[in-house]
PDB file of C-alpha atoms in Angstrom:
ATOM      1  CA  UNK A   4     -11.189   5.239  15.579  1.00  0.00           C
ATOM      2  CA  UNK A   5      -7.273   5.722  15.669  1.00  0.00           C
ATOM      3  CA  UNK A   6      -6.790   8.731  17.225  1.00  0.00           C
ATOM      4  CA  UNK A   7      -2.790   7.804  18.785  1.00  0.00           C
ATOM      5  CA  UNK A   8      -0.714  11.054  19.276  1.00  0.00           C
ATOM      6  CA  UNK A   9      -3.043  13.328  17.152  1.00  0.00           C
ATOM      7  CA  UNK A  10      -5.920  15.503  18.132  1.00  0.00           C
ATOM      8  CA  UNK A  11      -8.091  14.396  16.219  1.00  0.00           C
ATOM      9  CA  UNK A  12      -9.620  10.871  14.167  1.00  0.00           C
ATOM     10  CA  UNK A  13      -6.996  10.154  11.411  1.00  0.00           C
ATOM     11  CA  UNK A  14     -10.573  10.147   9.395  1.00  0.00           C
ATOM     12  CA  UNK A  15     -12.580  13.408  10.678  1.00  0.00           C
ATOM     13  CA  UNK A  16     -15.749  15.540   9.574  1.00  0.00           C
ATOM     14  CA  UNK A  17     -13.384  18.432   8.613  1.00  0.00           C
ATOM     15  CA  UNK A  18     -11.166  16.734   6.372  1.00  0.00           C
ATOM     16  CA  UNK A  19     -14.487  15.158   4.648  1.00  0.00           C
ATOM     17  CA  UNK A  20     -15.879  18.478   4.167  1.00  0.00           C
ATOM     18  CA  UNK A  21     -12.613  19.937   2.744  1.00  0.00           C
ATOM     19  CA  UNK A  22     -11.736  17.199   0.171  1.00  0.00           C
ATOM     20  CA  UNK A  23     -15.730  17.325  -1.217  1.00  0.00           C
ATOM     21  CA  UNK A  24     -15.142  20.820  -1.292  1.00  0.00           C
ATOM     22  CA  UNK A  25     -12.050  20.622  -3.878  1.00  0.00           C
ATOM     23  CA  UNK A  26     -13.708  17.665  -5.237  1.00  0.00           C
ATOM     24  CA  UNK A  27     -16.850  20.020  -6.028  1.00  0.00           C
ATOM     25  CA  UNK A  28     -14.836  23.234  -7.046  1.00  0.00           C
ATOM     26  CA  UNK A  29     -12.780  20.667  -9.702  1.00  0.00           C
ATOM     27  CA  UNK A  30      -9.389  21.535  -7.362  1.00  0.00           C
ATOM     28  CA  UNK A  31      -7.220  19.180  -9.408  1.00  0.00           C
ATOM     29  CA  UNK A  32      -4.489  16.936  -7.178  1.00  0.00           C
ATOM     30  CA  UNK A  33      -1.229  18.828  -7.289  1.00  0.00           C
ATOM     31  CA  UNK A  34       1.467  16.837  -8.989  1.00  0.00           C
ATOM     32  CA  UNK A  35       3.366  17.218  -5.275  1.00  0.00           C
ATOM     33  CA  UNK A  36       0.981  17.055  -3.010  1.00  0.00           C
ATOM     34  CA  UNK A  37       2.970  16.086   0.118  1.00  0.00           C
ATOM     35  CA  UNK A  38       4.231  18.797   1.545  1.00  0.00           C
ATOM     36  CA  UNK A  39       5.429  20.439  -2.367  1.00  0.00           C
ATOM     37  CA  UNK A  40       8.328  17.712  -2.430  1.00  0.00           C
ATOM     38  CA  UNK A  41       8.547  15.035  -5.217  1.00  0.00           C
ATOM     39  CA  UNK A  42      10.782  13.013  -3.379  1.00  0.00           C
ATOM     40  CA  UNK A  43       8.127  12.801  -0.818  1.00  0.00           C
ATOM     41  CA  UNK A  44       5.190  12.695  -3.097  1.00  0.00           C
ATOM     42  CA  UNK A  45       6.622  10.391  -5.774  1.00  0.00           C
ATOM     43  CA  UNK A  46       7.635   7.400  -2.535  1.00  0.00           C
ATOM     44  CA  UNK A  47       4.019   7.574  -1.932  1.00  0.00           C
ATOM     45  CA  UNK A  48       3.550   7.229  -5.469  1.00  0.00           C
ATOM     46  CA  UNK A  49       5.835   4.850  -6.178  1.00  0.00           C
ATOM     47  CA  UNK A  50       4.388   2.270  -3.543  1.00  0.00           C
ATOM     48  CA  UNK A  51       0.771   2.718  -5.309  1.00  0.00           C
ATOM     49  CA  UNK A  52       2.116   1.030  -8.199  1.00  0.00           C
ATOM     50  CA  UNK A  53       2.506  -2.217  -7.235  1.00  0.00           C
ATOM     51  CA  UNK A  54      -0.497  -2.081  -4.769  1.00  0.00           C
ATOM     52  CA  UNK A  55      -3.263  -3.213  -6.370  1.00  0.00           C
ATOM     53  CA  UNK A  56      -2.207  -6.817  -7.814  1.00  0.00           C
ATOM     54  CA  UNK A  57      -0.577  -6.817  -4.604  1.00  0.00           C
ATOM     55  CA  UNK A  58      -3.557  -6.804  -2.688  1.00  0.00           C
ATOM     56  CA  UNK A  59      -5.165  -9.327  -5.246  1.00  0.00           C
ATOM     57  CA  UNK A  60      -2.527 -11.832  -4.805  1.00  0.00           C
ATOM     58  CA  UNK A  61      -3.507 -11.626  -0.940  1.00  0.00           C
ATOM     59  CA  UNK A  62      -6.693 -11.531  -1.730  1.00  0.00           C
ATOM     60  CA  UNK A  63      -6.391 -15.118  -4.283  1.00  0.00           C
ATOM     61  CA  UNK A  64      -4.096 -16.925  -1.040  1.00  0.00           C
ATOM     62  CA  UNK A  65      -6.765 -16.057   1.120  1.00  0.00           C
ATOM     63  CA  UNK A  66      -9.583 -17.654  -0.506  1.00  0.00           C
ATOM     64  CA  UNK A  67      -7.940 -20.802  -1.282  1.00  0.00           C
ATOM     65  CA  UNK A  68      -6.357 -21.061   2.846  1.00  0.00           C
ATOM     66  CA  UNK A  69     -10.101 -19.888   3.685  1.00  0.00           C
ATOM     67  CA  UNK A  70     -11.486 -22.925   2.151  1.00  0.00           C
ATOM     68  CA  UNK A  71      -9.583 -25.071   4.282  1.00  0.00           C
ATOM     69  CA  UNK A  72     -10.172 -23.502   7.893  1.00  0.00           C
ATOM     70  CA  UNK A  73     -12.412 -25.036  10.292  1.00  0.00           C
ATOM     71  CA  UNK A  74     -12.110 -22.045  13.176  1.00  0.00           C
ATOM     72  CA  UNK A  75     -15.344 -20.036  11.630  1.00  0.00           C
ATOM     73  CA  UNK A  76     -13.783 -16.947  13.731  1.00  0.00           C
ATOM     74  CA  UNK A  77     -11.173 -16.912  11.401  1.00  0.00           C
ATOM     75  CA  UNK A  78     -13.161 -17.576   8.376  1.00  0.00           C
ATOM     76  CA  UNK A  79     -15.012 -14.616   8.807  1.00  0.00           C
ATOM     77  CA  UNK A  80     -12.086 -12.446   9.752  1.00  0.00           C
ATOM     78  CA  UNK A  81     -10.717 -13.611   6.264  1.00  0.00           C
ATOM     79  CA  UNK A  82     -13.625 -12.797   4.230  1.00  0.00           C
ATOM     80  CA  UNK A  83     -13.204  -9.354   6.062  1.00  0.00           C
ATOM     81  CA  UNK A  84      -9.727  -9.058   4.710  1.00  0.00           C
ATOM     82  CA  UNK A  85     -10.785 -10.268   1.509  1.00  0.00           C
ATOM     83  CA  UNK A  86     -13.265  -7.506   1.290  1.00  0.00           C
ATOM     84  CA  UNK A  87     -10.889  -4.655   2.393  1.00  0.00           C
ATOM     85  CA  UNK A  88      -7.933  -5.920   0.015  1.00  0.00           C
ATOM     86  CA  UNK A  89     -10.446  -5.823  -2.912  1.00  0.00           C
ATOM     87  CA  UNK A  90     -11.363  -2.229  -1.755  1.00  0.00           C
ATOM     88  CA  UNK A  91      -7.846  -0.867  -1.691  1.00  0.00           C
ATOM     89  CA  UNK A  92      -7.144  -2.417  -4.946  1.00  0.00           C
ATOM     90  CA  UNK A  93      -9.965  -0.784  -6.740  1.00  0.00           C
ATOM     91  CA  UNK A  94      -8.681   2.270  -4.974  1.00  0.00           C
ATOM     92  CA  UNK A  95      -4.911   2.233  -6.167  1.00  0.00           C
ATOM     93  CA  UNK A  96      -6.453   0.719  -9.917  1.00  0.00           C
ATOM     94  CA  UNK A  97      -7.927   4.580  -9.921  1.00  0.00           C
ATOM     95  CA  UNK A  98      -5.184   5.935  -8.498  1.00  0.00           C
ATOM     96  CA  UNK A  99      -2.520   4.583 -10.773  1.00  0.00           C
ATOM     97  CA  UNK A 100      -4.825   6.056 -13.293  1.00  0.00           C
ATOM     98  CA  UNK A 101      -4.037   9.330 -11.939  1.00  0.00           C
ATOM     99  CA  UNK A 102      -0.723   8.790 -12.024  1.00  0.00           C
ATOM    100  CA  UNK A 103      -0.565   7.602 -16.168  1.00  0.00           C
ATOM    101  CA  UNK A 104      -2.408  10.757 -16.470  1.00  0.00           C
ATOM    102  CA  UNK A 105       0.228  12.670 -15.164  1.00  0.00           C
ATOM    103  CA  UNK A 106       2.921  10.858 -17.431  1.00  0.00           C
ATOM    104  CA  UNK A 107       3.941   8.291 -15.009  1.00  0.00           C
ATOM    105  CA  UNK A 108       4.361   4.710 -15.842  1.00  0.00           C
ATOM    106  CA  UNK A 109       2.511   3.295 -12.744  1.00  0.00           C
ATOM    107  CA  UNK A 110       0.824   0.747 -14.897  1.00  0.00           C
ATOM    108  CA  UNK A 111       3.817  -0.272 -16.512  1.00  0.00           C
ATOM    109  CA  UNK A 112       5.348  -1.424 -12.867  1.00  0.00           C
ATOM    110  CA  UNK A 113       1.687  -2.378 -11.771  1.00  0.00           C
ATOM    111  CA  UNK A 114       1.793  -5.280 -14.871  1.00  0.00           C
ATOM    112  CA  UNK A 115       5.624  -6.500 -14.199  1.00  0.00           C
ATOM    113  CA  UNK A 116       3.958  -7.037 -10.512  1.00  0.00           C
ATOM    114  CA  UNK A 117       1.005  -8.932 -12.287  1.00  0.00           C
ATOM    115  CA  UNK A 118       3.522 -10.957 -13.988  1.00  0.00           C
ATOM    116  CA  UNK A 119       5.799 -12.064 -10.782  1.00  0.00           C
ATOM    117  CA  UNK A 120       2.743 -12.876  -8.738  1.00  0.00           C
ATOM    118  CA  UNK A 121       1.084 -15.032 -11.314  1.00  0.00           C
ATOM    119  CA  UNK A 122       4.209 -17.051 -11.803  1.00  0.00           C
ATOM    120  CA  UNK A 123       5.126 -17.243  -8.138  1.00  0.00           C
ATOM    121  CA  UNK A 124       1.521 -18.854  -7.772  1.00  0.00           C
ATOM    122  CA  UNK A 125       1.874 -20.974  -9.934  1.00  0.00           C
ATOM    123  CA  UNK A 126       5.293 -22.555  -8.801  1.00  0.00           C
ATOM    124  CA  UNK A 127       5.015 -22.430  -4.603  1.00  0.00           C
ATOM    125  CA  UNK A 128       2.485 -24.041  -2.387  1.00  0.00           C
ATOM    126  CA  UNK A 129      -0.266 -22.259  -0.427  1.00  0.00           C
ATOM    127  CA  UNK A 130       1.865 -22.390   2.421  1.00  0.00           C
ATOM    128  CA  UNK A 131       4.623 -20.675   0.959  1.00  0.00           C
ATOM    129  CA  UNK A 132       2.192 -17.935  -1.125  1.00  0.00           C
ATOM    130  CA  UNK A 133       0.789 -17.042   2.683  1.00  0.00           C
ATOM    131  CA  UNK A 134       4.148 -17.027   4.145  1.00  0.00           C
ATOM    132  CA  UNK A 135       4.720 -14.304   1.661  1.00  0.00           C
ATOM    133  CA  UNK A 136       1.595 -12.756   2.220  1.00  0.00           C
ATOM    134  CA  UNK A 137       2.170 -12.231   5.789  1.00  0.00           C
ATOM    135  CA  UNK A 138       5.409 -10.910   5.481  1.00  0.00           C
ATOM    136  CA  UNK A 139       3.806  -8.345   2.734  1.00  0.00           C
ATOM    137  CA  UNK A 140       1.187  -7.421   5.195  1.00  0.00           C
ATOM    138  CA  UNK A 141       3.635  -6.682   7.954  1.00  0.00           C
ATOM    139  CA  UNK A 142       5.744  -4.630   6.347  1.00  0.00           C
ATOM    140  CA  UNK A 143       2.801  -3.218   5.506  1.00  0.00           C
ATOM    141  CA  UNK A 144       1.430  -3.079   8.896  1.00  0.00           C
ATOM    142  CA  UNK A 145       4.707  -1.271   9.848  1.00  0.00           C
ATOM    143  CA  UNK A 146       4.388   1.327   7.358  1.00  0.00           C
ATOM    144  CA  UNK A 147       0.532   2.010   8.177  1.00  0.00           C
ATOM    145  CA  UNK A 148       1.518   2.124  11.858  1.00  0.00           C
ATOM    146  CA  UNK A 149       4.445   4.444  11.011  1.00  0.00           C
ATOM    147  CA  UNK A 150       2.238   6.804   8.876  1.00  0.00           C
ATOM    148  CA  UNK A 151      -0.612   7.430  11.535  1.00  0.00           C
ATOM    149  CA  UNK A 152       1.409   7.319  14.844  1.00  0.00           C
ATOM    150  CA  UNK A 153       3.632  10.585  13.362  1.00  0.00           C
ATOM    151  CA  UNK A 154       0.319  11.272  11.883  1.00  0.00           C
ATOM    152  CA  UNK A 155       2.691  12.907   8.345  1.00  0.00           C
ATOM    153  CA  UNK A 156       0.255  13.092   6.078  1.00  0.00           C
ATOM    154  CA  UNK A 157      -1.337  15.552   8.340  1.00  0.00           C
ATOM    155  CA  UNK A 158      -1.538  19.341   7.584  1.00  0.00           C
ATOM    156  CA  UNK A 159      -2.188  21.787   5.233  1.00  0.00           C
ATOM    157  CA  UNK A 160       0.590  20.985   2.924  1.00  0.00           C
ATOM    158  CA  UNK A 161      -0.635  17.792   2.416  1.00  0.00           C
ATOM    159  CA  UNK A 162      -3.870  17.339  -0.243  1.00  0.00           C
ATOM    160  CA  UNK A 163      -6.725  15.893   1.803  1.00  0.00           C
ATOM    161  CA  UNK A 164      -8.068  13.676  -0.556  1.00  0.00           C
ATOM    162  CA  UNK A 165      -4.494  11.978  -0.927  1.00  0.00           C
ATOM    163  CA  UNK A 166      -4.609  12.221   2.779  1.00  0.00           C
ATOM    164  CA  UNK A 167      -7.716  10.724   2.757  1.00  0.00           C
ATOM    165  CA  UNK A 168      -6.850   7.653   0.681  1.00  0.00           C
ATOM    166  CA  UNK A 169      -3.799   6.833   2.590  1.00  0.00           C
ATOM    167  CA  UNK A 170      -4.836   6.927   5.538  1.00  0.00           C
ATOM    168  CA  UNK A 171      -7.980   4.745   4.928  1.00  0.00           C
ATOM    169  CA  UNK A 172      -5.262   2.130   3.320  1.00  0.00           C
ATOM    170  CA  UNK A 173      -3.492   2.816   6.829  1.00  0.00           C
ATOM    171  CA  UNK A 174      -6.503   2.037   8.908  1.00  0.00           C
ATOM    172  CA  UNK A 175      -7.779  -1.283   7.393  1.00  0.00           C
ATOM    173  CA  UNK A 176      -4.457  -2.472   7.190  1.00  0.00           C
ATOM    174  CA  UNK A 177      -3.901  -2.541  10.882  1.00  0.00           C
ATOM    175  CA  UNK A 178      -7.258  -4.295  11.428  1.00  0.00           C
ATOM    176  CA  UNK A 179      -6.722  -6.925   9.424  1.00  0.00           C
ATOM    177  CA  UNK A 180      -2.547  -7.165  10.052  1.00  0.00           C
ATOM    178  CA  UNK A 181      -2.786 -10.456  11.741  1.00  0.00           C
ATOM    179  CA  UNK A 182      -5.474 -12.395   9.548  1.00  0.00           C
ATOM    180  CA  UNK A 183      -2.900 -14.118   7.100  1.00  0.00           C
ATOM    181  CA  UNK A 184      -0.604 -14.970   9.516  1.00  0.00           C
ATOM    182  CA  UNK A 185      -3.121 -16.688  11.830  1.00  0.00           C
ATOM    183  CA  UNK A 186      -4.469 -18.695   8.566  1.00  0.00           C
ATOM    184  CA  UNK A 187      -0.553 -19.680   7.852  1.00  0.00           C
ATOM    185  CA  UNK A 188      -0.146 -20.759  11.685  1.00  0.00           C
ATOM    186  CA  UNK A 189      -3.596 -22.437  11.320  1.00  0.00           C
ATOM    187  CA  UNK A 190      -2.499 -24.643   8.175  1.00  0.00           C
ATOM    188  CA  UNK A 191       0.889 -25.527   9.871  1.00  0.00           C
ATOM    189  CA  UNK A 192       3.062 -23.326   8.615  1.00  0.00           C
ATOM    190  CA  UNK A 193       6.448 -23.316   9.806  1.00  0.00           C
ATOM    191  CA  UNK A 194       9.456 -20.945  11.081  1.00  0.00           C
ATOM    192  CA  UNK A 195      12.059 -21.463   8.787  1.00  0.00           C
ATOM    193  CA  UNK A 196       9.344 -20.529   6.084  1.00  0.00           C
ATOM    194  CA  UNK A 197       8.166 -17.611   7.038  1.00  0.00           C
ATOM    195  CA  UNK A 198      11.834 -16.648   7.751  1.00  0.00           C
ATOM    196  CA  UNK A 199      12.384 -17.334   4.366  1.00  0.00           C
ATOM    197  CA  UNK A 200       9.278 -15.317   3.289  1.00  0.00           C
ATOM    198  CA  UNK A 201      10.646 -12.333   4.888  1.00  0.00           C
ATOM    199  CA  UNK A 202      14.027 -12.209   3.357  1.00  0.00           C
ATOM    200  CA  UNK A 203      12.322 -13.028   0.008  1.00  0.00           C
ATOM    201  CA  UNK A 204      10.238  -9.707   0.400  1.00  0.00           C
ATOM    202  CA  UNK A 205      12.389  -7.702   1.784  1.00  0.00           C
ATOM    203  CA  UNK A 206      14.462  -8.021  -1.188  1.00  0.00           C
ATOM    204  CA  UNK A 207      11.864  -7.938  -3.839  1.00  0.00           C
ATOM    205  CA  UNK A 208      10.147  -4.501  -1.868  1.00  0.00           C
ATOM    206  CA  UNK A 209      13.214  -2.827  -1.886  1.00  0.00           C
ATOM    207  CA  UNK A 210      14.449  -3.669  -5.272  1.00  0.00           C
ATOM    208  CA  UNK A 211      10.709  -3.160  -6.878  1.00  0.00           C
ATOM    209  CA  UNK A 212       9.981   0.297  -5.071  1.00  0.00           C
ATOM    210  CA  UNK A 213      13.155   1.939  -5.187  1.00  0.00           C
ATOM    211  CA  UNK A 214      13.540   1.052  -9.182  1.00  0.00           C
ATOM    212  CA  UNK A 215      10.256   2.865  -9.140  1.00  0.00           C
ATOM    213  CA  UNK A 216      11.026   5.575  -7.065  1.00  0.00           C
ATOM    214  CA  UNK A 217      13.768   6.389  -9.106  1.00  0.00           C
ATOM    215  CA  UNK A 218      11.373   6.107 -12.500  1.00  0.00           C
ATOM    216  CA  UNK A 219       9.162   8.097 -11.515  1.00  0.00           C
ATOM    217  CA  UNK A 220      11.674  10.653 -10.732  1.00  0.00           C
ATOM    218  CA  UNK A 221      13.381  10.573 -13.877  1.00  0.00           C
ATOM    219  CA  UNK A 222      10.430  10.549 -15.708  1.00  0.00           C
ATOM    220  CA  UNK A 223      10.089  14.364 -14.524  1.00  0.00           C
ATOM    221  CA  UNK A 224      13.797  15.169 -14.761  1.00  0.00           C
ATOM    222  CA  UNK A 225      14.171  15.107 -11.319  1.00  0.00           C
ATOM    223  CA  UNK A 226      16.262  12.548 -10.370  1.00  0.00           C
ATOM    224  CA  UNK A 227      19.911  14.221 -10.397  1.00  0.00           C
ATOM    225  CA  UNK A 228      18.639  17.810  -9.257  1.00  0.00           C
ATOM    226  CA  UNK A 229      19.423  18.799  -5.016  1.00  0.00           C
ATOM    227  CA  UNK A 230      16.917  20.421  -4.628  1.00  0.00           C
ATOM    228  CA  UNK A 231      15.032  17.430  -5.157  1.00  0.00           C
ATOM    229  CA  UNK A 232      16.691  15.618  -2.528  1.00  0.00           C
ATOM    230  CA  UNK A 233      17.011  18.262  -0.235  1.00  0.00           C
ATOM    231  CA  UNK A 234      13.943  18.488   0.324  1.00  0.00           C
ATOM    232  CA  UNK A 235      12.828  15.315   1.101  1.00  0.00           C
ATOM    233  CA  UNK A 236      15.395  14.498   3.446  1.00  0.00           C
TER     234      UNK A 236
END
């Protein structure tokens, strides 16, 4: 259990308790839920858009390099990562749902992800789709690691059951953060590759969420207010 600079599990009986309690007394979500701040709230939001055929792209790259692995170590810590990845897109799916309900275009940005990833797999080699996959999962790893270590999500201006979700996402992220790089190293991938991965990604994540970001923010009429970015600062 990751317990790193907090005093308690990031998952714990008390925060179970509370979030079946609002579950039970219908509590609904509050539209800011992280600490009252859209800017806050809506980055959160903003990356669950593009989660879910995120994770099934991972999830697709991974069963074809799994096929072609020998070490059986790694084979089963694949079909582990398979399993999470399929859990946390099933998770954001609902979530996204959330956010439609609310008036925000999540599944809008969640289909032009759809769209890249099915044309990127169809034009680049294995090699290259797991290069990109392991540069996604370690700038997601980063994140996750970032989240729990400051442990922000914690606190009583923070909804539990969003609290809850993330930092489950956080969790299983870290466990698995070095699966799709080992299958890329154990199909001969090279350096310049994976180099190549990252700047790819690194572009496309910050052009992708911060178009969202800024959406989503506009969408509420939020975008050129101070207050707005006052407070998330």
């Amino acid at each position: 259990m990751y317990t790193h600079t907090m005093s308690e599990p990031v998952i714990n009986e008390r925060e179970r308790s509370h979030a079946e309690e609002l579950v039970k007394g219908h509590v609904p979500i509050r539209e800011w839920w992280f600490r009252k701040s859209a800017l806050l709230t809506f980055l959160f939001n903003a990356s669950s858009a593009t989660v879910p055929e995120g994770e099934r792209f991972i999830v697709r790259a991974a069963d074809d390099a799994r096929k072609l692995i020998t070490d059986e170590v790694l084979q089963k810590e694949a079909e582990t990562l398979m399993h999470e990845e399929t859990a946390h897109a099933r998770m954001h799916d609902a979530y996204n749902r959330y956010l439609e309900d609310l008036g925000f275009p999540a599944l809008k940005y969640n289909a032009e992800t759809k769209a890249l990833l099915l044309f990127f797999e169809r034009r680049f080699s294995l090699k290259t789709r797991l290069a990109v996959c392991a540069m996604i999962e370690h700038f997601t790893a980063i994140f996750s690691k970032q989240v729990l270590d400051t442990g922000v999500l914690e606190g009583e201006d923070t909804d539990e059951r969003m609290d809850r979700v993330w930092s489950w996402h956080c969790l299983e992220e870290l466990d698995h953060r070095s699966t799709i790089f080992d299958m890329y190293r154990q199909l001969n991938g090279g350096y310049i590759r994976r180099v190549s991965a990252a700047f790819f990604v690194s572009i496309l994540f910050a052009i992708i969420h911060t178009r969202c970001l800024l959406v989503f923010l506009d969408t509420k009429n939020l975008l050129w207010k101070w207050h707005t970015w006052k407070t998330g600062m």
